[in-house]
Amino acid sequence: MNIFKRKFPALLLAAVMIIGLLGGCGASENQAAAPAGESGKGTTDNTTPATRTVKHLKGEATIPAEPKRIAALDYRVADSLLALGIKPVATGSYAGTTEISYMDGNPLKEAINLGDTPNLEAVLAAQPDLIIGTDVQKLDYDSLTQIAPTIIVSVTPKDWQTALR
Protein backbone atom coordinates (compact mmCIF):
# COMPACT_ATOMS: atom_id res chain seq x y z
CA MET A 1 0.00 0.00 0.00
CA ASN A 2 2.92 2.34 0.71
CA ILE A 3 4.16 2.05 -2.89
CA PHE A 4 0.66 2.96 -4.11
CA LYS A 5 0.65 6.14 -2.03
CA ARG A 6 4.08 7.15 -3.38
CA LYS A 7 3.32 6.42 -7.03
CA PHE A 8 -0.34 7.51 -7.19
CA PRO A 9 0.32 11.20 -7.99
CA ALA A 10 2.72 10.33 -10.82
CA LEU A 11 0.35 7.71 -12.24
CA LEU A 12 -2.59 10.09 -11.98
CA LEU A 13 -0.63 12.79 -13.78
CA ALA A 14 0.42 10.44 -16.56
CA ALA A 15 -3.16 9.18 -16.98
CA VAL A 16 -4.58 12.70 -17.19
CA MET A 17 -1.90 13.79 -19.66
CA ILE A 18 -2.62 10.79 -21.86
CA ILE A 19 -6.38 11.42 -21.65
CA GLY A 20 -5.74 14.98 -22.78
CA LEU A 21 -3.59 13.77 -25.65
CA LEU A 22 -5.88 11.01 -26.85
CA GLY A 23 -9.30 12.42 -25.96
CA GLY A 24 -11.41 13.88 -28.71
CA CYS A 25 -11.76 17.64 -28.87
CA GLY A 26 -13.91 17.96 -31.99
CA ALA A 27 -15.03 21.42 -33.06
CA SER A 28 -18.70 22.15 -33.55
CA GLU A 29 -19.98 22.71 -37.09
CA ASN A 30 -20.51 26.42 -36.39
CA GLN A 31 -16.87 27.06 -35.60
CA ALA A 32 -14.81 28.39 -38.49
CA ALA A 33 -11.44 27.23 -37.15
CA ALA A 34 -10.15 24.43 -34.95
CA PRO A 35 -9.57 25.30 -31.29
CA ALA A 36 -6.06 26.26 -30.22
CA GLY A 37 -3.85 23.21 -30.01
CA GLU A 38 -5.47 21.39 -32.96
CA SER A 39 -4.12 21.74 -36.44
CA GLY A 40 -6.94 20.20 -38.44
CA LYS A 41 -4.41 19.04 -41.07
CA GLY A 42 -5.53 16.05 -43.05
CA THR A 43 -9.15 16.38 -42.00
CA THR A 44 -11.48 13.93 -43.65
CA ASP A 45 -14.60 15.81 -42.57
CA ASN A 46 -15.41 19.12 -40.89
CA THR A 47 -15.46 17.82 -37.32
CA THR A 48 -12.56 15.41 -36.75
CA PRO A 49 -8.97 16.50 -37.42
CA ALA A 50 -6.51 13.78 -38.48
CA THR A 51 -3.78 15.36 -36.35
CA ARG A 52 -3.42 17.60 -33.35
CA THR A 53 -0.58 19.65 -31.94
CA VAL A 54 0.34 19.07 -28.30
CA LYS A 55 2.78 20.80 -26.00
CA HIS A 56 5.20 18.59 -24.08
CA LEU A 57 8.58 18.74 -22.36
CA LYS A 58 10.51 19.14 -25.63
CA GLY A 59 8.22 21.73 -27.20
CA GLU A 60 5.32 20.93 -29.51
CA ALA A 61 4.57 17.92 -31.68
CA THR A 62 1.95 17.16 -34.27
CA ILE A 63 0.55 13.73 -33.49
CA PRO A 64 -2.25 11.56 -34.90
CA ALA A 65 -5.61 12.56 -33.44
CA GLU A 66 -6.41 8.88 -32.88
CA PRO A 67 -3.15 6.90 -32.74
CA LYS A 68 -3.49 3.15 -33.25
CA ARG A 69 0.06 1.93 -32.50
CA ILE A 70 1.54 3.56 -29.41
CA ALA A 71 5.03 2.82 -28.12
CA ALA A 72 5.30 3.65 -24.41
CA LEU A 73 9.01 3.95 -23.64
CA ASP A 74 8.47 3.61 -19.90
CA TYR A 75 6.40 1.03 -18.04
CA ARG A 76 4.78 3.82 -16.02
CA VAL A 77 3.41 5.36 -19.23
CA ALA A 78 2.20 1.89 -20.27
CA ASP A 79 0.50 1.56 -16.87
CA SER A 80 -1.40 4.81 -17.46
CA LEU A 81 -2.40 3.74 -20.97
CA LEU A 82 -3.72 0.45 -19.61
CA ALA A 83 -5.75 2.36 -17.01
CA LEU A 84 -7.40 4.16 -19.93
CA GLY A 85 -8.13 0.90 -21.74
CA ILE A 86 -5.35 1.40 -24.31
CA LYS A 87 -2.81 -1.36 -24.88
CA PRO A 88 0.50 -0.10 -26.24
CA VAL A 89 2.07 -2.18 -29.03
CA ALA A 90 5.47 -1.74 -27.42
CA THR A 91 6.67 -0.80 -23.96
CA GLY A 92 9.78 -0.16 -21.98
CA SER A 93 10.41 -2.85 -19.42
CA TYR A 94 11.20 -2.89 -15.73
CA ALA A 95 13.96 -5.27 -14.66
CA GLY A 96 13.88 -6.83 -18.13
CA THR A 97 10.20 -7.76 -18.21
CA THR A 98 6.99 -6.16 -19.41
CA GLU A 99 5.10 -7.74 -16.53
CA ILE A 100 4.09 -5.06 -14.04
CA SER A 101 4.24 -6.71 -10.63
CA TYR A 102 1.42 -4.71 -9.05
CA MET A 103 -1.07 -5.52 -11.83
CA ASP A 104 -3.20 -8.64 -12.06
CA GLY A 105 -2.08 -10.96 -14.84
CA ASN A 106 0.25 -9.67 -17.49
CA PRO A 107 -1.72 -7.22 -19.66
CA LEU A 108 1.45 -6.28 -21.58
CA LYS A 109 2.46 -9.84 -22.53
CA GLU A 110 1.64 -9.13 -26.21
CA ALA A 111 3.60 -5.84 -26.25
CA ILE A 112 7.05 -5.69 -27.80
CA ASN A 113 9.65 -5.41 -25.04
CA LEU A 114 11.77 -2.33 -25.79
CA GLY A 115 14.11 -2.97 -22.85
CA ASP A 116 14.79 -1.10 -19.64
CA THR A 117 16.58 1.56 -21.70
CA PRO A 118 14.52 1.52 -24.89
CA ASN A 119 16.40 0.26 -27.92
CA LEU A 120 15.81 2.55 -30.91
CA GLU A 121 15.92 -0.37 -33.35
CA ALA A 122 13.21 -2.14 -31.36
CA VAL A 123 11.12 1.04 -31.36
CA LEU A 124 11.51 1.27 -35.14
CA ALA A 125 10.57 -2.41 -35.55
CA ALA A 126 7.34 -1.81 -33.56
CA GLN A 127 6.19 0.64 -36.28
CA PRO A 128 4.44 3.03 -33.87
CA ASP A 129 2.37 5.95 -35.05
CA LEU A 130 3.00 7.68 -31.71
CA ILE A 131 5.85 7.40 -29.22
CA ILE A 132 5.39 8.52 -25.63
CA GLY A 133 8.62 8.88 -23.69
CA THR A 134 9.56 10.33 -20.35
CA ASP A 135 12.06 12.95 -19.34
CA VAL A 136 14.62 10.10 -19.19
CA GLN A 137 14.33 9.64 -22.96
CA LYS A 138 14.51 13.33 -23.84
CA LEU A 139 18.13 12.92 -24.93
CA ASP A 140 16.95 10.53 -27.68
CA TYR A 141 14.13 12.84 -28.77
CA ASP A 142 15.61 13.80 -32.14
CA SER A 143 16.22 10.15 -33.04
CA LEU A 144 12.76 9.12 -31.83
CA THR A 145 11.05 11.79 -33.94
CA GLN A 146 12.66 10.24 -37.02
CA ILE A 147 10.67 7.06 -36.24
CA ALA A 148 7.26 8.55 -35.36
CA PRO A 149 5.73 11.65 -33.75
CA THR A 150 7.06 11.75 -30.20
CA ILE A 151 5.97 13.43 -27.00
CA ILE A 152 7.96 13.56 -23.78
CA VAL A 153 6.13 13.63 -20.44
CA SER A 154 7.31 13.78 -16.85
CA VAL A 155 6.41 10.84 -14.67
CA THR A 156 8.17 12.18 -11.59
CA PRO A 157 7.02 15.78 -11.16
CA LYS A 158 8.05 17.63 -8.03
CA ASP A 159 4.55 19.03 -7.60
CA TRP A 160 1.93 16.81 -9.22
CA GLN A 161 -0.82 19.44 -8.89
CA THR A 162 1.19 21.92 -10.97
CA ALA A 163 2.15 19.24 -13.48
CA LEU A 164 -1.49 18.21 -13.74
CA ARG A 165 -2.51 21.74 -14.75
JSON list of C-alpha atoms in Angstrom, two decimals:
[
{"chain": "A", "resi": 1, "resn": "MET", "atom": "CA", "xyz": [0.00, 0.00, 0.00]},
{"chain": "A", "resi": 2, "resn": "ASN", "atom": "CA", "xyz": [2.92, 2.34, 0.71]},
{"chain": "A", "resi": 3, "resn": "ILE", "atom": "CA", "xyz": [4.16, 2.05, -2.89]},
{"chain": "A", "resi": 4, "resn": "PHE", "atom": "CA", "xyz": [0.66, 2.96, -4.11]},
{"chain": "A", "resi": 5, "resn": "LYS", "atom": "CA", "xyz": [0.65, 6.14, -2.03]},
{"chain": "A", "resi": 6, "resn": "ARG", "atom": "CA", "xyz": [4.08, 7.15, -3.38]},
{"chain": "A", "resi": 7, "resn": "LYS", "atom": "CA", "xyz": [3.32, 6.42, -7.03]},
{"chain": "A", "resi": 8, "resn": "PHE", "atom": "CA", "xyz": [-0.34, 7.51, -7.19]},
{"chain": "A", "resi": 9, "resn": "PRO", "atom": "CA", "xyz": [0.32, 11.20, -7.99]},
{"chain": "A", "resi": 10, "resn": "ALA", "atom": "CA", "xyz": [2.72, 10.33, -10.82]},
{"chain": "A", "resi": 11, "resn": "LEU", "atom": "CA", "xyz": [0.35, 7.71, -12.24]},
{"chain": "A", "resi": 12, "resn": "LEU", "atom": "CA", "xyz": [-2.59, 10.09, -11.98]},
{"chain": "A", "resi": 13, "resn": "LEU", "atom": "CA", "xyz": [-0.63, 12.79, -13.78]},
{"chain": "A", "resi": 14, "resn": "ALA", "atom": "CA", "xyz": [0.42, 10.44, -16.56]},
{"chain": "A", "resi": 15, "resn": "ALA", "atom": "CA", "xyz": [-3.16, 9.18, -16.98]},
{"chain": "A", "resi": 16, "resn": "VAL", "atom": "CA", "xyz": [-4.58, 12.70, -17.19]},
{"chain": "A", "resi": 17, "resn": "MET", "atom": "CA", "xyz": [-1.90, 13.79, -19.66]},
{"chain": "A", "resi": 18, "resn": "ILE", "atom": "CA", "xyz": [-2.62, 10.79, -21.86]},
{"chain": "A", "resi": 19, "resn": "ILE", "atom": "CA", "xyz": [-6.38, 11.42, -21.65]},
{"chain": "A", "resi": 20, "resn": "GLY", "atom": "CA", "xyz": [-5.74, 14.98, -22.78]},
{"chain": "A", "resi": 21, "resn": "LEU", "atom": "CA", "xyz": [-3.59, 13.77, -25.65]},
{"chain": "A", "resi": 22, "resn": "LEU", "atom": "CA", "xyz": [-5.88, 11.01, -26.85]},
{"chain": "A", "resi": 23, "resn": "GLY", "atom": "CA", "xyz": [-9.30, 12.42, -25.96]},
{"chain": "A", "resi": 24, "resn": "GLY", "atom": "CA", "xyz": [-11.41, 13.88, -28.71]},
{"chain": "A", "resi": 25, "resn": "CYS", "atom": "CA", "xyz": [-11.76, 17.64, -28.87]},
{"chain": "A", "resi": 26, "resn": "GLY", "atom": "CA", "xyz": [-13.91, 17.96, -31.99]},
{"chain": "A", "resi": 27, "resn": "ALA", "atom": "CA", "xyz": [-15.03, 21.42, -33.06]},
{"chain": "A", "resi": 28, "resn": "SER", "atom": "CA", "xyz": [-18.70, 22.15, -33.55]},
{"chain": "A", "resi": 29, "resn": "GLU", "atom": "CA", "xyz": [-19.98, 22.71, -37.09]},
{"chain": "A", "resi": 30, "resn": "ASN", "atom": "CA", "xyz": [-20.51, 26.42, -36.39]},
{"chain": "A", "resi": 31, "resn": "GLN", "atom": "CA", "xyz": [-16.87, 27.06, -35.60]},
{"chain": "A", "resi": 32, "resn": "ALA", "atom": "CA", "xyz": [-14.81, 28.39, -38.49]},
{"chain": "A", "resi": 33, "resn": "ALA", "atom": "CA", "xyz": [-11.44, 27.23, -37.15]},
{"chain": "A", "resi": 34, "resn": "ALA", "atom": "CA", "xyz": [-10.15, 24.43, -34.95]},
{"chain": "A", "resi": 35, "resn": "PRO", "atom": "CA", "xyz": [-9.57, 25.30, -31.29]},
{"chain": "A", "resi": 36, "resn": "ALA", "atom": "CA", "xyz": [-6.06, 26.26, -30.22]},
{"chain": "A", "resi": 37, "resn": "GLY", "atom": "CA", "xyz": [-3.85, 23.21, -30.01]},
{"chain": "A", "resi": 38, "resn": "GLU", "atom": "CA", "xyz": [-5.47, 21.39, -32.96]},
{"chain": "A", "resi": 39, "resn": "SER", "atom": "CA", "xyz": [-4.12, 21.74, -36.44]},
{"chain": "A", "resi": 40, "resn": "GLY", "atom": "CA", "xyz": [-6.94, 20.20, -38.44]},
{"chain": "A", "resi": 41, "resn": "LYS", "atom": "CA", "xyz": [-4.41, 19.04, -41.07]},
{"chain": "A", "resi": 42, "resn": "GLY", "atom": "CA", "xyz": [-5.53, 16.05, -43.05]},
{"chain": "A", "resi": 43, "resn": "THR", "atom": "CA", "xyz": [-9.15, 16.38, -42.00]},
{"chain": "A", "resi": 44, "resn": "THR", "atom": "CA", "xyz": [-11.48, 13.93, -43.65]},
{"chain": "A", "resi": 45, "resn": "ASP", "atom": "CA", "xyz": [-14.60, 15.81, -42.57]},
{"chain": "A", "resi": 46, "resn": "ASN", "atom": "CA", "xyz": [-15.41, 19.12, -40.89]},
{"chain": "A", "resi": 47, "resn": "THR", "atom": "CA", "xyz": [-15.46, 17.82, -37.32]},
{"chain": "A", "resi": 48, "resn": "THR", "atom": "CA", "xyz": [-12.56, 15.41, -36.75]},
{"chain": "A", "resi": 49, "resn": "PRO", "atom": "CA", "xyz": [-8.97, 16.50, -37.42]},
{"chain": "A", "resi": 50, "resn": "ALA", "atom": "CA", "xyz": [-6.51, 13.78, -38.48]},
{"chain": "A", "resi": 51, "resn": "THR", "atom": "CA", "xyz": [-3.78, 15.36, -36.35]},
{"chain": "A", "resi": 52, "resn": "ARG", "atom": "CA", "xyz": [-3.42, 17.60, -33.35]},
{"chain": "A", "resi": 53, "resn": "THR", "atom": "CA", "xyz": [-0.58, 19.65, -31.94]},
{"chain": "A", "resi": 54, "resn": "VAL", "atom": "CA", "xyz": [0.34, 19.07, -28.30]},
{"chain": "A", "resi": 55, "resn": "LYS", "atom": "CA", "xyz": [2.78, 20.80, -26.00]},
{"chain": "A", "resi": 56, "resn": "HIS", "atom": "CA", "xyz": [5.20, 18.59, -24.08]},
{"chain": "A", "resi": 57, "resn": "LEU", "atom": "CA", "xyz": [8.58, 18.74, -22.36]},
{"chain": "A", "resi": 58, "resn": "LYS", "atom": "CA", "xyz": [10.51, 19.14, -25.63]},
{"chain": "A", "resi": 59, "resn": "GLY", "atom": "CA", "xyz": [8.22, 21.73, -27.20]},
{"chain": "A", "resi": 60, "resn": "GLU", "atom": "CA", "xyz": [5.32, 20.93, -29.51]},
{"chain": "A", "resi": 61, "resn": "ALA", "atom": "CA", "xyz": [4.57, 17.92, -31.68]},
{"chain": "A", "resi": 62, "resn": "THR", "atom": "CA", "xyz": [1.95, 17.16, -34.27]},
{"chain": "A", "resi": 63, "resn": "ILE", "atom": "CA", "xyz": [0.55, 13.73, -33.49]},
{"chain": "A", "resi": 64, "resn": "PRO", "atom": "CA", "xyz": [-2.25, 11.56, -34.90]},
{"chain": "A", "resi": 65, "resn": "ALA", "atom": "CA", "xyz": [-5.61, 12.56, -33.44]},
{"chain": "A", "resi": 66, "resn": "GLU", "atom": "CA", "xyz": [-6.41, 8.88, -32.88]},
{"chain": "A", "resi": 67, "resn": "PRO", "atom": "CA", "xyz": [-3.15, 6.90, -32.74]},
{"chain": "A", "resi": 68, "resn": "LYS", "atom": "CA", "xyz": [-3.49, 3.15, -33.25]},
{"chain": "A", "resi": 69, "resn": "ARG", "atom": "CA", "xyz": [0.06, 1.93, -32.50]},
{"chain": "A", "resi": 70, "resn": "ILE", "atom": "CA", "xyz": [1.54, 3.56, -29.41]},
{"chain": "A", "resi": 71, "resn": "ALA", "atom": "CA", "xyz": [5.03, 2.82, -28.12]},
{"chain": "A", "resi": 72, "resn": "ALA", "atom": "CA", "xyz": [5.30, 3.65, -24.41]},
{"chain": "A", "resi": 73, "resn": "LEU", "atom": "CA", "xyz": [9.01, 3.95, -23.64]},
{"chain": "A", "resi": 74, "resn": "ASP", "atom": "CA", "xyz": [8.47, 3.61, -19.90]},
{"chain": "A", "resi": 75, "resn": "TYR", "atom": "CA", "xyz": [6.40, 1.03, -18.04]},
{"chain": "A", "resi": 76, "resn": "ARG", "atom": "CA", "xyz": [4.78, 3.82, -16.02]},
{"chain": "A", "resi": 77, "resn": "VAL", "atom": "CA", "xyz": [3.41, 5.36, -19.23]},
{"chain": "A", "resi": 78, "resn": "ALA", "atom": "CA", "xyz": [2.20, 1.89, -20.27]},
{"chain": "A", "resi": 79, "resn": "ASP", "atom": "CA", "xyz": [0.50, 1.56, -16.87]},
{"chain": "A", "resi": 80, "resn": "SER", "atom": "CA", "xyz": [-1.40, 4.81, -17.46]},
{"chain": "A", "resi": 81, "resn": "LEU", "atom": "CA", "xyz": [-2.40, 3.74, -20.97]},
{"chain": "A", "resi": 82, "resn": "LEU", "atom": "CA", "xyz": [-3.72, 0.45, -19.61]},
{"chain": "A", "resi": 83, "resn": "ALA", "atom": "CA", "xyz": [-5.75, 2.36, -17.01]},
{"chain": "A", "resi": 84, "resn": "LEU", "atom": "CA", "xyz": [-7.40, 4.16, -19.93]},
{"chain": "A", "resi": 85, "resn": "GLY", "atom": "CA", "xyz": [-8.13, 0.90, -21.74]},
{"chain": "A", "resi": 86, "resn": "ILE", "atom": "CA", "xyz": [-5.35, 1.40, -24.31]},
{"chain": "A", "resi": 87, "resn": "LYS", "atom": "CA", "xyz": [-2.81, -1.36, -24.88]},
{"chain": "A", "resi": 88, "resn": "PRO", "atom": "CA", "xyz": [0.50, -0.10, -26.24]},
{"chain": "A", "resi": 89, "resn": "VAL", "atom": "CA", "xyz": [2.07, -2.18, -29.03]},
{"chain": "A", "resi": 90, "resn": "ALA", "atom": "CA", "xyz": [5.47, -1.74, -27.42]},
{"chain": "A", "resi": 91, "resn": "THR", "atom": "CA", "xyz": [6.67, -0.80, -23.96]},
{"chain": "A", "resi": 92, "resn": "GLY", "atom": "CA", "xyz": [9.78, -0.16, -21.98]},
{"chain": "A", "resi": 93, "resn": "SER", "atom": "CA", "xyz": [10.41, -2.85, -19.42]},
{"chain": "A", "resi": 94, "resn": "TYR", "atom": "CA", "xyz": [11.20, -2.89, -15.73]},
{"chain": "A", "resi": 95, "resn": "ALA", "atom": "CA", "xyz": [13.96, -5.27, -14.66]},
{"chain": "A", "resi": 96, "resn": "GLY", "atom": "CA", "xyz": [13.88, -6.83, -18.13]},
{"chain": "A", "resi": 97, "resn": "THR", "atom": "CA", "xyz": [10.20, -7.76, -18.21]},
{"chain": "A", "resi": 98, "resn": "THR", "atom": "CA", "xyz": [6.99, -6.16, -19.41]},
{"chain": "A", "resi": 99, "resn": "GLU", "atom": "CA", "xyz": [5.10, -7.74, -16.53]},
{"chain": "A", "resi": 100, "resn": "ILE", "atom": "CA", "xyz": [4.09, -5.06, -14.04]},
{"chain": "A", "resi": 101, "resn": "SER", "atom": "CA", "xyz": [4.24, -6.71, -10.63]},
{"chain": "A", "resi": 102, "resn": "TYR", "atom": "CA", "xyz": [1.42, -4.71, -9.05]},
{"chain": "A", "resi": 103, "resn": "MET", "atom": "CA", "xyz": [-1.07, -5.52, -11.83]},
{"chain": "A", "resi": 104, "resn": "ASP", "atom": "CA", "xyz": [-3.20, -8.64, -12.06]},
{"chain": "A", "resi": 105, "resn": "GLY", "atom": "CA", "xyz": [-2.08, -10.96, -14.84]},
{"chain": "A", "resi": 106, "resn": "ASN", "atom": "CA", "xyz": [0.25, -9.67, -17.49]},
{"chain": "A", "resi": 107, "resn": "PRO", "atom": "CA", "xyz": [-1.72, -7.22, -19.66]},
{"chain": "A", "resi": 108, "resn": "LEU", "atom": "CA", "xyz": [1.45, -6.28, -21.58]},
{"chain": "A", "resi": 109, "resn": "LYS", "atom": "CA", "xyz": [2.46, -9.84, -22.53]},
{"chain": "A", "resi": 110, "resn": "GLU", "atom": "CA", "xyz": [1.64, -9.13, -26.21]},
{"chain": "A", "resi": 111, "resn": "ALA", "atom": "CA", "xyz": [3.60, -5.84, -26.25]},
{"chain": "A", "resi": 112, "resn": "ILE", "atom": "CA", "xyz": [7.05, -5.69, -27.80]},
{"chain": "A", "resi": 113, "resn": "ASN", "atom": "CA", "xyz": [9.65, -5.41, -25.04]},
{"chain": "A", "resi": 114, "resn": "LEU", "atom": "CA", "xyz": [11.77, -2.33, -25.79]},
{"chain": "A", "resi": 115, "resn": "GLY", "atom": "CA", "xyz": [14.11, -2.97, -22.85]},
{"chain": "A", "resi": 116, "resn": "ASP", "atom": "CA", "xyz": [14.79, -1.10, -19.64]},
{"chain": "A", "resi": 117, "resn": "THR", "atom": "CA", "xyz": [16.58, 1.56, -21.70]},
{"chain": "A", "resi": 118, "resn": "PRO", "atom": "CA", "xyz": [14.52, 1.52, -24.89]},
{"chain": "A", "resi": 119, "resn": "ASN", "atom": "CA", "xyz": [16.40, 0.26, -27.92]},
{"chain": "A", "resi": 120, "resn": "LEU", "atom": "CA", "xyz": [15.81, 2.55, -30.91]},
{"chain": "A", "resi": 121, "resn": "GLU", "atom": "CA", "xyz": [15.92, -0.37, -33.35]},
{"chain": "A", "resi": 122, "resn": "ALA", "atom": "CA", "xyz": [13.21, -2.14, -31.36]},
{"chain": "A", "resi": 123, "resn": "VAL", "atom": "CA", "xyz": [11.12, 1.04, -31.36]},
{"chain": "A", "resi": 124, "resn": "LEU", "atom": "CA", "xyz": [11.51, 1.27, -35.14]},
{"chain": "A", "resi": 125, "resn": "ALA", "atom": "CA", "xyz": [10.57, -2.41, -35.55]},
{"chain": "A", "resi": 126, "resn": "ALA", "atom": "CA", "xyz": [7.34, -1.81, -33.56]},
{"chain": "A", "resi": 127, "resn": "GLN", "atom": "CA", "xyz": [6.19, 0.64, -36.28]},
{"chain": "A", "resi": 128, "resn": "PRO", "atom": "CA", "xyz": [4.44, 3.03, -33.87]},
{"chain": "A", "resi": 129, "resn": "ASP", "atom": "CA", "xyz": [2.37, 5.95, -35.05]},
{"chain": "A", "resi": 130, "resn": "LEU", "atom": "CA", "xyz": [3.00, 7.68, -31.71]},
{"chain": "A", "resi": 131, "resn": "ILE", "atom": "CA", "xyz": [5.85, 7.40, -29.22]},
{"chain": "A", "resi": 132, "resn": "ILE", "atom": "CA", "xyz": [5.39, 8.52, -25.63]},
{"chain": "A", "resi": 133, "resn": "GLY", "atom": "CA", "xyz": [8.62, 8.88, -23.69]},
{"chain": "A", "resi": 134, "resn": "THR", "atom": "CA", "xyz": [9.56, 10.33, -20.35]},
{"chain": "A", "resi": 135, "resn": "ASP", "atom": "CA", "xyz": [12.06, 12.95, -19.34]},
{"chain": "A", "resi": 136, "resn": "VAL", "atom": "CA", "xyz": [14.62, 10.10, -19.19]},
{"chain": "A", "resi": 137, "resn": "GLN", "atom": "CA", "xyz": [14.33, 9.64, -22.96]},
{"chain": "A", "resi": 138, "resn": "LYS", "atom": "CA", "xyz": [14.51, 13.33, -23.84]},
{"chain": "A", "resi": 139, "resn": "LEU", "atom": "CA", "xyz": [18.13, 12.92, -24.93]},
{"chain": "A", "resi": 140, "resn": "ASP", "atom": "CA", "xyz": [16.95, 10.53, -27.68]},
{"chain": "A", "resi": 141, "resn": "TYR", "atom": "CA", "xyz": [14.13, 12.84, -28.77]},
{"chain": "A", "resi": 142, "resn": "ASP", "atom": "CA", "xyz": [15.61, 13.80, -32.14]},
{"chain": "A", "resi": 143, "resn": "SER", "atom": "CA", "xyz": [16.22, 10.15, -33.04]},
{"chain": "A", "resi": 144, "resn": "LEU", "atom": "CA", "xyz": [12.76, 9.12, -31.83]},
{"chain": "A", "resi": 145, "resn": "THR", "atom": "CA", "xyz": [11.05, 11.79, -33.94]},
{"chain": "A", "resi": 146, "resn": "GLN", "atom": "CA", "xyz": [12.66, 10.24, -37.02]},
{"chain": "A", "resi": 147, "resn": "ILE", "atom": "CA", "xyz": [10.67, 7.06, -36.24]},
{"chain": "A", "resi": 148, "resn": "ALA", "atom": "CA", "xyz": [7.26, 8.55, -35.36]},
{"chain": "A", "resi": 149, "resn": "PRO", "atom": "CA", "xyz": [5.73, 11.65, -33.75]},
{"chain": "A", "resi": 150, "resn": "THR", "atom": "CA", "xyz": [7.06, 11.75, -30.20]},
{"chain": "A", "resi": 151, "resn": "ILE", "atom": "CA", "xyz": [5.97, 13.43, -27.00]},
{"chain": "A", "resi": 152, "resn": "ILE", "atom": "CA", "xyz": [7.96, 13.56, -23.78]},
{"chain": "A", "resi": 153, "resn": "VAL", "atom": "CA", "xyz": [6.13, 13.63, -20.44]},
{"chain": "A", "resi": 154, "resn": "SER", "atom": "CA", "xyz": [7.31, 13.78, -16.85]},
{"chain": "A", "resi": 155, "resn": "VAL", "atom": "CA", "xyz": [6.41, 10.84, -14.67]},
{"chain": "A", "resi": 156, "resn": "THR", "atom": "CA", "xyz": [8.17, 12.18, -11.59]},
{"chain": "A", "resi": 157, "resn": "PRO", "atom": "CA", "xyz": [7.02, 15.78, -11.16]},
{"chain": "A", "resi": 158, "resn": "LYS", "atom": "CA", "xyz": [8.05, 17.63, -8.03]},
{"chain": "A", "resi": 159, "resn": "ASP", "atom": "CA", "xyz": [4.55, 19.03, -7.60]},
{"chain": "A", "resi": 160, "resn": "TRP", "atom": "CA", "xyz": [1.93, 16.81, -9.22]},
{"chain": "A", "resi": 161, "resn": "GLN", "atom": "CA", "xyz": [-0.82, 19.44, -8.89]},
{"chain": "A", "resi": 162, "resn": "THR", "atom": "CA", "xyz": [1.19, 21.92, -10.97]},
{"chain": "A", "resi": 163, "resn": "ALA", "atom": "CA", "xyz": [2.15, 19.24, -13.48]},
{"chain": "A", "resi": 164, "resn": "LEU", "atom": "CA", "xyz": [-1.49, 18.21, -13.74]},
{"chain": "A", "resi": 165, "resn": "ARG", "atom": "CA", "xyz": [-2.51, 21.74, -14.75]}
]
